[in-house]
Amino acid sequence: MPSPSIRFRAAAWPVFALVALLAASFLPVEPVYAQDYKLGALEIGHPWARPSTARTGAAYLTVRNGGTGEDALLRVETSAAEKAEIHEMKMEGTIMRMRAVERLALPAGETVSLAPGGLHIMLIGLKGPLKDGESLPLRLVFEKAGTIEVSAAIQMPGARATDTAKPAGSMDHMPGMDMH
């Protein structure tokens, strides 16, 4: 017959597993991103978009240029919107301004992030809602590397101090927002 300490350890194991599972459920959760893509020396990572029921939306990703020369993202195309533009957001005095960027430089050996609150892909004239759990087709056109089609996962971002988690297109949380 097993000793009392062995019986206790065997009985405690399911309780320990339950406690560990409950503790893990309180950890912050980041979005589960779609796959990464590679085009020549460029690595496109984590393409995703926020759910939106508005006529506008936003998509995000990272681009790492592992090459020895600069490349550039020239434009983004999608069948889900009338047009897609690369936008930057920056403060000018006390006003947050959003402007289209004609050419997004991708310096050699660096990673450029398109993320909430900064550079992003603005989707204008959405043809339908961006629904959580679905995907968004994007065609990225680069100056030197060429063109690649990626699929952006539509999902809410994980909770972050700088992220209000409002659907894209809802700019009411940004006083003084001036879109040009």
mmCIF file of N, CA and C in Angstrom, residues 54-138:
data_model
loop_
_atom_site.group_PDB
_atom_site.id
_atom_site.type_symbol
_atom_site.label_atom_id
_atom_site.label_comp_id
_atom_site.label_asym_id
_atom_site.label_seq_id
_atom_site.Cartn_x
_atom_site.Cartn_y
_atom_site.Cartn_z
ATOM 1 N N ALA A 54 -18.308 50.874 -39.033
ATOM 2 C CA ALA A 54 -18.310 52.199 -39.649
ATOM 3 C C ALA A 54 -17.896 52.087 -41.120
ATOM 4 N N ARG A 55 -17.843 53.195 -41.815
ATOM 5 C CA ARG A 55 -17.394 53.213 -43.213
ATOM 6 C C ARG A 55 -15.867 53.243 -43.303
ATOM 7 N N THR A 56 -15.204 53.385 -42.160
ATOM 8 C CA THR A 56 -13.746 53.368 -42.130
ATOM 9 C C THR A 56 -13.276 52.276 -41.176
ATOM 10 N N GLY A 57 -12.043 51.874 -41.361
ATOM 11 C CA GLY A 57 -11.431 50.873 -40.495
ATOM 12 C C GLY A 57 -9.929 51.073 -40.498
ATOM 13 N N ALA A 58 -9.226 50.262 -39.748
ATOM 14 C CA ALA A 58 -7.774 50.364 -39.683
ATOM 15 C C ALA A 58 -7.167 48.970 -39.604
ATOM 16 N N ALA A 59 -6.017 48.825 -40.241
ATOM 17 C CA ALA A 59 -5.275 47.566 -40.210
ATOM 18 C C ALA A 59 -3.840 47.860 -39.785
ATOM 19 N N TYR A 60 -3.210 46.848 -39.219
ATOM 20 C CA TYR A 60 -1.882 47.020 -38.640
ATOM 21 C C TYR A 60 -1.010 45.825 -38.988
ATOM 22 N N LEU A 61 0.306 46.021 -38.973
ATOM 23 C CA LEU A 61 1.267 44.951 -39.213
ATOM 24 C C LEU A 61 2.660 45.483 -38.942
ATOM 25 N N THR A 62 3.642 44.623 -39.037
ATOM 26 C CA THR A 62 5.033 45.049 -38.958
ATOM 27 C C THR A 62 5.732 44.619 -40.237
ATOM 28 N N VAL A 63 6.753 45.381 -40.634
ATOM 29 C CA VAL A 63 7.574 45.015 -41.781
ATOM 30 C C VAL A 63 9.028 45.113 -41.355
ATOM 31 N N ARG A 64 9.719 43.992 -41.423
ATOM 32 C CA ARG A 64 11.159 43.967 -41.122
ATOM 33 C C ARG A 64 11.912 43.848 -42.430
ATOM 34 N N ASN A 65 12.827 44.770 -42.650
ATOM 35 C CA ASN A 65 13.663 44.739 -43.842
ATOM 36 C C ASN A 65 14.995 44.103 -43.461
ATOM 37 N N GLY A 66 15.155 42.831 -43.801
ATOM 38 C CA GLY A 66 16.385 42.117 -43.488
ATOM 39 C C GLY A 66 17.454 42.285 -44.544
ATOM 40 N N GLY A 67 17.198 43.131 -45.534
ATOM 41 C CA GLY A 67 18.151 43.335 -46.631
ATOM 42 C C GLY A 67 19.204 44.377 -46.311
ATOM 43 N N THR A 68 20.037 44.651 -47.308
ATOM 44 C CA THR A 68 21.122 45.623 -47.140
ATOM 45 C C THR A 68 20.769 46.993 -47.716
ATOM 46 N N GLY A 69 19.642 47.082 -48.420
ATOM 47 C CA GLY A 69 19.213 48.361 -48.993
ATOM 48 C C GLY A 69 17.815 48.721 -48.548
ATOM 49 N N GLU A 70 17.500 50.009 -48.631
ATOM 50 C CA GLU A 70 16.171 50.494 -48.250
ATOM 51 C C GLU A 70 15.127 50.034 -49.266
ATOM 52 N N ASP A 71 13.946 49.751 -48.782
ATOM 53 C CA ASP A 71 12.788 49.497 -49.623
ATOM 54 C C ASP A 71 11.710 50.445 -49.123
ATOM 55 N N ALA A 72 10.526 50.371 -49.697
ATOM 56 C CA ALA A 72 9.438 51.249 -49.247
ATOM 57 C C ALA A 72 8.105 50.594 -49.549
ATOM 58 N N LEU A 73 7.149 50.826 -48.665
ATOM 59 C CA LEU A 73 5.773 50.416 -48.914
ATOM 60 C C LEU A 73 5.127 51.575 -49.660
ATOM 61 N N LEU A 74 4.701 51.323 -50.901
ATOM 62 C CA LEU A 74 4.151 52.379 -51.749
ATOM 63 C C LEU A 74 2.646 52.518 -51.614
ATOM 64 N N ARG A 75 1.955 51.376 -51.502
ATOM 65 C CA ARG A 75 0.504 51.446 -51.366
ATOM 66 C C ARG A 75 -0.030 50.117 -50.860
ATOM 67 N N VAL A 76 -1.282 50.175 -50.417
ATOM 68 C CA VAL A 76 -2.007 48.992 -49.954
ATOM 69 C C VAL A 76 -3.325 48.969 -50.709
ATOM 70 N N GLU A 77 -3.727 47.801 -51.155
ATOM 71 C CA GLU A 77 -4.994 47.636 -51.867
ATOM 72 C C GLU A 77 -5.803 46.562 -51.159
ATOM 73 N N THR A 78 -7.130 46.685 -51.230
ATOM 74 C CA THR A 78 -8.010 45.663 -50.668
ATOM 75 C C THR A 78 -9.341 45.691 -51.401
ATOM 76 N N SER A 79 -9.944 44.533 -51.536
ATOM 77 C CA SER A 79 -11.270 44.449 -52.145
ATOM 78 C C SER A 79 -12.361 44.781 -51.123
ATOM 79 N N ALA A 80 -11.983 44.936 -49.863
ATOM 80 C CA ALA A 80 -12.962 45.182 -48.795
ATOM 81 C C ALA A 80 -13.316 46.652 -48.619
ATOM 82 N N ALA A 81 -12.591 47.554 -49.295
ATOM 83 C CA ALA A 81 -12.840 48.993 -49.152
ATOM 84 C C ALA A 81 -12.621 49.693 -50.489
ATOM 85 N N GLU A 82 -13.225 50.883 -50.608
ATOM 86 C CA GLU A 82 -13.037 51.675 -51.818
ATOM 87 C C GLU A 82 -11.567 52.043 -51.994
ATOM 88 N N LYS A 83 -10.903 52.352 -50.897
ATOM 89 C CA LYS A 83 -9.463 52.592 -50.970
ATOM 90 C C LYS A 83 -8.812 52.343 -49.616
ATOM 91 N N ALA A 84 -7.510 52.109 -49.680
ATOM 92 C CA ALA A 84 -6.695 51.920 -48.481
ATOM 93 C C ALA A 84 -5.509 52.865 -48.590
ATOM 94 N N GLU A 85 -5.214 53.562 -47.511
ATOM 95 C CA GLU A 85 -4.104 54.502 -47.498
ATOM 96 C C GLU A 85 -3.199 54.213 -46.305
ATOM 97 N N ILE A 86 -1.934 54.477 -46.489
ATOM 98 C CA ILE A 86 -0.987 54.407 -45.376
ATOM 99 C C ILE A 86 -1.083 55.757 -44.676
ATOM 100 N N HIS A 87 -1.375 55.750 -43.385
ATOM 101 C CA HIS A 87 -1.547 56.991 -42.628
ATOM 102 C C HIS A 87 -0.557 57.072 -41.480
ATOM 103 N N GLU A 88 -0.235 58.299 -41.130
ATOM 104 C CA GLU A 88 0.529 58.562 -39.912
ATOM 105 C C GLU A 88 -0.296 59.473 -39.032
ATOM 106 N N MET A 89 -0.122 59.331 -37.744
ATOM 107 C CA MET A 89 -0.769 60.215 -36.777
ATOM 108 C C MET A 89 0.336 60.898 -35.985
ATOM 109 N N LYS A 90 0.204 62.218 -35.823
ATOM 110 C CA LYS A 90 1.173 62.910 -34.975
ATOM 111 C C LYS A 90 0.571 64.178 -34.416
ATOM 112 N N MET A 91 1.093 64.559 -33.277
ATOM 113 C CA MET A 91 0.629 65.764 -32.597
ATOM 114 C C MET A 91 1.269 66.990 -33.258
ATOM 115 N N GLU A 92 0.433 67.991 -33.524
ATOM 116 C CA GLU A 92 0.903 69.301 -33.975
ATOM 117 C C GLU A 92 0.330 70.287 -32.985
ATOM 118 N N GLY A 93 1.139 70.663 -32.029
ATOM 119 C CA GLY A 93 0.654 71.491 -30.924
ATOM 120 C C GLY A 93 -0.265 70.648 -30.065
ATOM 121 N N THR A 94 -1.513 71.049 -29.954
ATOM 122 C CA THR A 94 -2.480 70.302 -29.141
ATOM 123 C C THR A 94 -3.457 69.495 -29.996
ATOM 124 N N ILE A 95 -3.193 69.445 -31.298
ATOM 125 C CA ILE A 95 -4.103 68.749 -32.212
ATOM 126 C C ILE A 95 -3.441 67.499 -32.782
ATOM 127 N N MET A 96 -4.157 66.383 -32.714
ATOM 128 C CA MET A 96 -3.687 65.149 -33.332
ATOM 129 C C MET A 96 -4.105 65.193 -34.797
ATOM 130 N N ARG A 97 -3.145 65.049 -35.683
ATOM 131 C CA ARG A 97 -3.433 65.080 -37.118
ATOM 132 C C ARG A 97 -3.135 63.720 -37.737
ATOM 133 N N MET A 98 -3.980 63.363 -38.688
ATOM 134 C CA MET A 98 -3.788 62.121 -39.431
ATOM 135 C C MET A 98 -3.616 62.501 -40.894
ATOM 136 N N ARG A 99 -2.541 61.997 -41.494
ATOM 137 C CA ARG A 99 -2.252 62.325 -42.882
ATOM 138 C C ARG A 99 -1.844 61.063 -43.641
ATOM 139 N N ALA A 100 -2.197 61.051 -44.918
ATOM 140 C CA ALA A 100 -1.759 59.950 -45.788
ATOM 141 C C ALA A 100 -0.260 60.085 -46.039
ATOM 142 N N VAL A 101 0.405 58.949 -46.150
ATOM 143 C CA VAL A 101 1.838 58.888 -46.443
ATOM 144 C C VAL A 101 1.979 58.296 -47.839
ATOM 145 N N GLU A 102 2.662 59.004 -48.725
ATOM 146 C CA GLU A 102 2.813 58.530 -50.106
ATOM 147 C C GLU A 102 3.783 57.364 -50.221
ATOM 148 N N ARG A 103 4.797 57.355 -49.361
ATOM 149 C CA ARG A 103 5.859 56.341 -49.426
ATOM 150 C C ARG A 103 6.352 56.104 -48.011
ATOM 151 N N LEU A 104 6.239 54.865 -47.535
ATOM 152 C CA LEU A 104 6.697 54.531 -46.187
ATOM 153 C C LEU A 104 8.063 53.862 -46.297
ATOM 154 N N ALA A 105 9.100 54.594 -45.915
ATOM 155 C CA ALA A 105 10.471 54.084 -46.002
ATOM 156 C C ALA A 105 10.668 52.897 -45.060
ATOM 157 N N LEU A 106 11.368 51.894 -45.555
ATOM 158 C CA LEU A 106 11.712 50.694 -44.781
ATOM 159 C C LEU A 106 13.233 50.555 -44.792
ATOM 160 N N PRO A 107 13.925 51.206 -43.837
ATOM 161 C CA PRO A 107 15.388 51.173 -43.825
ATOM 162 C C PRO A 107 15.934 49.751 -43.652
ATOM 163 N N ALA A 108 17.075 49.496 -44.269
ATOM 164 C CA ALA A 108 17.723 48.181 -44.173
ATOM 165 C C ALA A 108 17.996 47.833 -42.715
ATOM 166 N N GLY A 109 17.703 46.585 -42.359
ATOM 167 C CA GLY A 109 17.992 46.091 -41.022
ATOM 168 C C GLY A 109 17.048 46.572 -39.938
ATOM 169 N N GLU A 110 15.965 47.254 -40.304
ATOM 170 C CA GLU A 110 15.054 47.788 -39.296
ATOM 171 C C GLU A 110 13.644 47.236 -39.465
ATOM 172 N N THR A 111 12.865 47.376 -38.385
ATOM 173 C CA THR A 111 11.464 46.974 -38.392
ATOM 174 C C THR A 111 10.605 48.220 -38.253
ATOM 175 N N VAL A 112 9.612 48.339 -39.119
ATOM 176 C CA VAL A 112 8.660 49.450 -39.055
ATOM 177 C C VAL A 112 7.326 48.863 -38.615
ATOM 178 N N SER A 113 6.744 49.442 -37.579
ATOM 179 C CA SER A 113 5.474 48.952 -37.033
ATOM 180 C C SER A 113 4.331 49.875 -37.417
ATOM 181 N N LEU A 114 3.290 49.289 -37.941
ATOM 182 C CA LEU A 114 2.025 49.991 -38.155
ATOM 183 C C LEU A 114 1.139 49.509 -37.032
ATOM 184 N N ALA A 115 0.848 50.408 -36.074
ATOM 185 C CA ALA A 115 0.185 50.016 -34.833
ATOM 186 C C ALA A 115 -0.801 51.104 -34.407
ATOM 187 N N PRO A 116 -1.762 50.749 -33.546
ATOM 188 C CA PRO A 116 -2.719 51.750 -33.059
ATOM 189 C C PRO A 116 -2.010 52.975 -32.478
ATOM 190 N N GLY A 117 -2.488 54.162 -32.852
ATOM 191 C CA GLY A 117 -1.926 55.402 -32.341
ATOM 192 C C GLY A 117 -0.761 55.941 -33.146
ATOM 193 N N GLY A 118 -0.362 55.248 -34.200
ATOM 194 C CA GLY A 118 0.770 55.696 -35.015
ATOM 195 C C GLY A 118 0.507 55.411 -36.476
ATOM 196 N N LEU A 119 1.528 54.937 -37.161
ATOM 197 C CA LEU A 119 1.346 54.531 -38.554
ATOM 198 C C LEU A 119 0.305 53.423 -38.617
ATOM 199 N N HIS A 120 -0.532 53.447 -39.653
ATOM 200 C CA HIS A 120 -1.543 52.404 -39.811
ATOM 201 C C HIS A 120 -2.060 52.413 -41.241
ATOM 202 N N ILE A 121 -2.808 51.402 -41.592
ATOM 203 C CA ILE A 121 -3.461 51.339 -42.893
ATOM 204 C C ILE A 121 -4.903 51.778 -42.673
ATOM 205 N N MET A 122 -5.282 52.890 -43.286
ATOM 206 C CA MET A 122 -6.638 53.424 -43.158
ATOM 207 C C MET A 122 -7.487 52.843 -44.277
ATOM 208 N N LEU A 123 -8.576 52.207 -43.900
ATOM 209 C CA LEU A 123 -9.501 51.604 -44.856
ATOM 210 C C LEU A 123 -10.679 52.557 -45.008
ATOM 211 N N ILE A 124 -10.856 53.101 -46.190
ATOM 212 C CA ILE A 124 -11.858 54.137 -46.423
ATOM 213 C C ILE A 124 -12.946 53.595 -47.355
ATOM 214 N N GLY A 125 -14.197 53.786 -46.958
ATOM 215 C CA GLY A 125 -15.309 53.301 -47.761
ATOM 216 C C GLY A 125 -15.452 51.789 -47.681
ATOM 217 N N LEU A 126 -15.469 51.273 -46.458
ATOM 218 C CA LEU A 126 -15.633 49.822 -46.286
ATOM 219 C C LEU A 126 -16.912 49.365 -46.986
ATOM 220 N N LYS A 127 -16.823 48.248 -47.663
ATOM 221 C CA LYS A 127 -17.970 47.708 -48.395
ATOM 222 C C LYS A 127 -18.873 46.865 -47.510
ATOM 223 N N GLY A 128 -18.443 46.603 -46.310
ATOM 224 C CA GLY A 128 -19.207 45.840 -45.331
ATOM 225 C C GLY A 128 -18.489 45.909 -44.004
ATOM 226 N N PRO A 129 -19.128 45.416 -42.940
ATOM 227 C CA PRO A 129 -18.477 45.466 -41.626
ATOM 228 C C PRO A 129 -17.274 44.535 -41.554
ATOM 229 N N LEU A 130 -16.314 44.922 -40.731
ATOM 230 C CA LEU A 130 -15.183 44.040 -40.422
ATOM 231 C C LEU A 130 -15.575 43.291 -39.159
ATOM 232 N N LYS A 131 -15.830 42.005 -39.288
ATOM 233 C CA LYS A 131 -16.372 41.218 -38.177
ATOM 234 C C LYS A 131 -15.280 40.420 -37.475
ATOM 235 N N ASP A 132 -15.337 40.492 -36.148
ATOM 236 C CA ASP A 132 -14.408 39.752 -35.304
ATOM 237 C C ASP A 132 -14.387 38.286 -35.716
ATOM 238 N N GLY A 133 -13.189 37.739 -35.889
ATOM 239 C CA GLY A 133 -13.037 36.335 -36.255
ATOM 240 C C GLY A 133 -12.900 36.093 -37.752
ATOM 241 N N GLU A 134 -13.194 37.109 -38.567
ATOM 242 C CA GLU A 134 -13.036 36.956 -40.015
ATOM 243 C C GLU A 134 -11.662 37.480 -40.427
ATOM 244 N N SER A 135 -11.410 37.527 -41.729
ATOM 245 C CA SER A 135 -10.117 38.029 -42.203
ATOM 246 C C SER A 135 -10.330 39.071 -43.289
ATOM 247 N N LEU A 136 -9.286 39.844 -43.521
ATOM 248 C CA LEU A 136 -9.304 40.953 -44.461
ATOM 249 C C LEU A 136 -8.163 40.756 -45.452
ATOM 250 N N PRO A 137 -8.463 40.690 -46.772
ATOM 251 C CA PRO A 137 -7.378 40.550 -47.742
ATOM 252 C C PRO A 137 -6.689 41.895 -47.973
ATOM 253 N N LEU A 138 -5.369 41.899 -47.940
ATOM 254 C CA LEU A 138 -4.586 43.104 -48.225
ATOM 255 C C LEU A 138 -3.516 42.765 -49.252
#
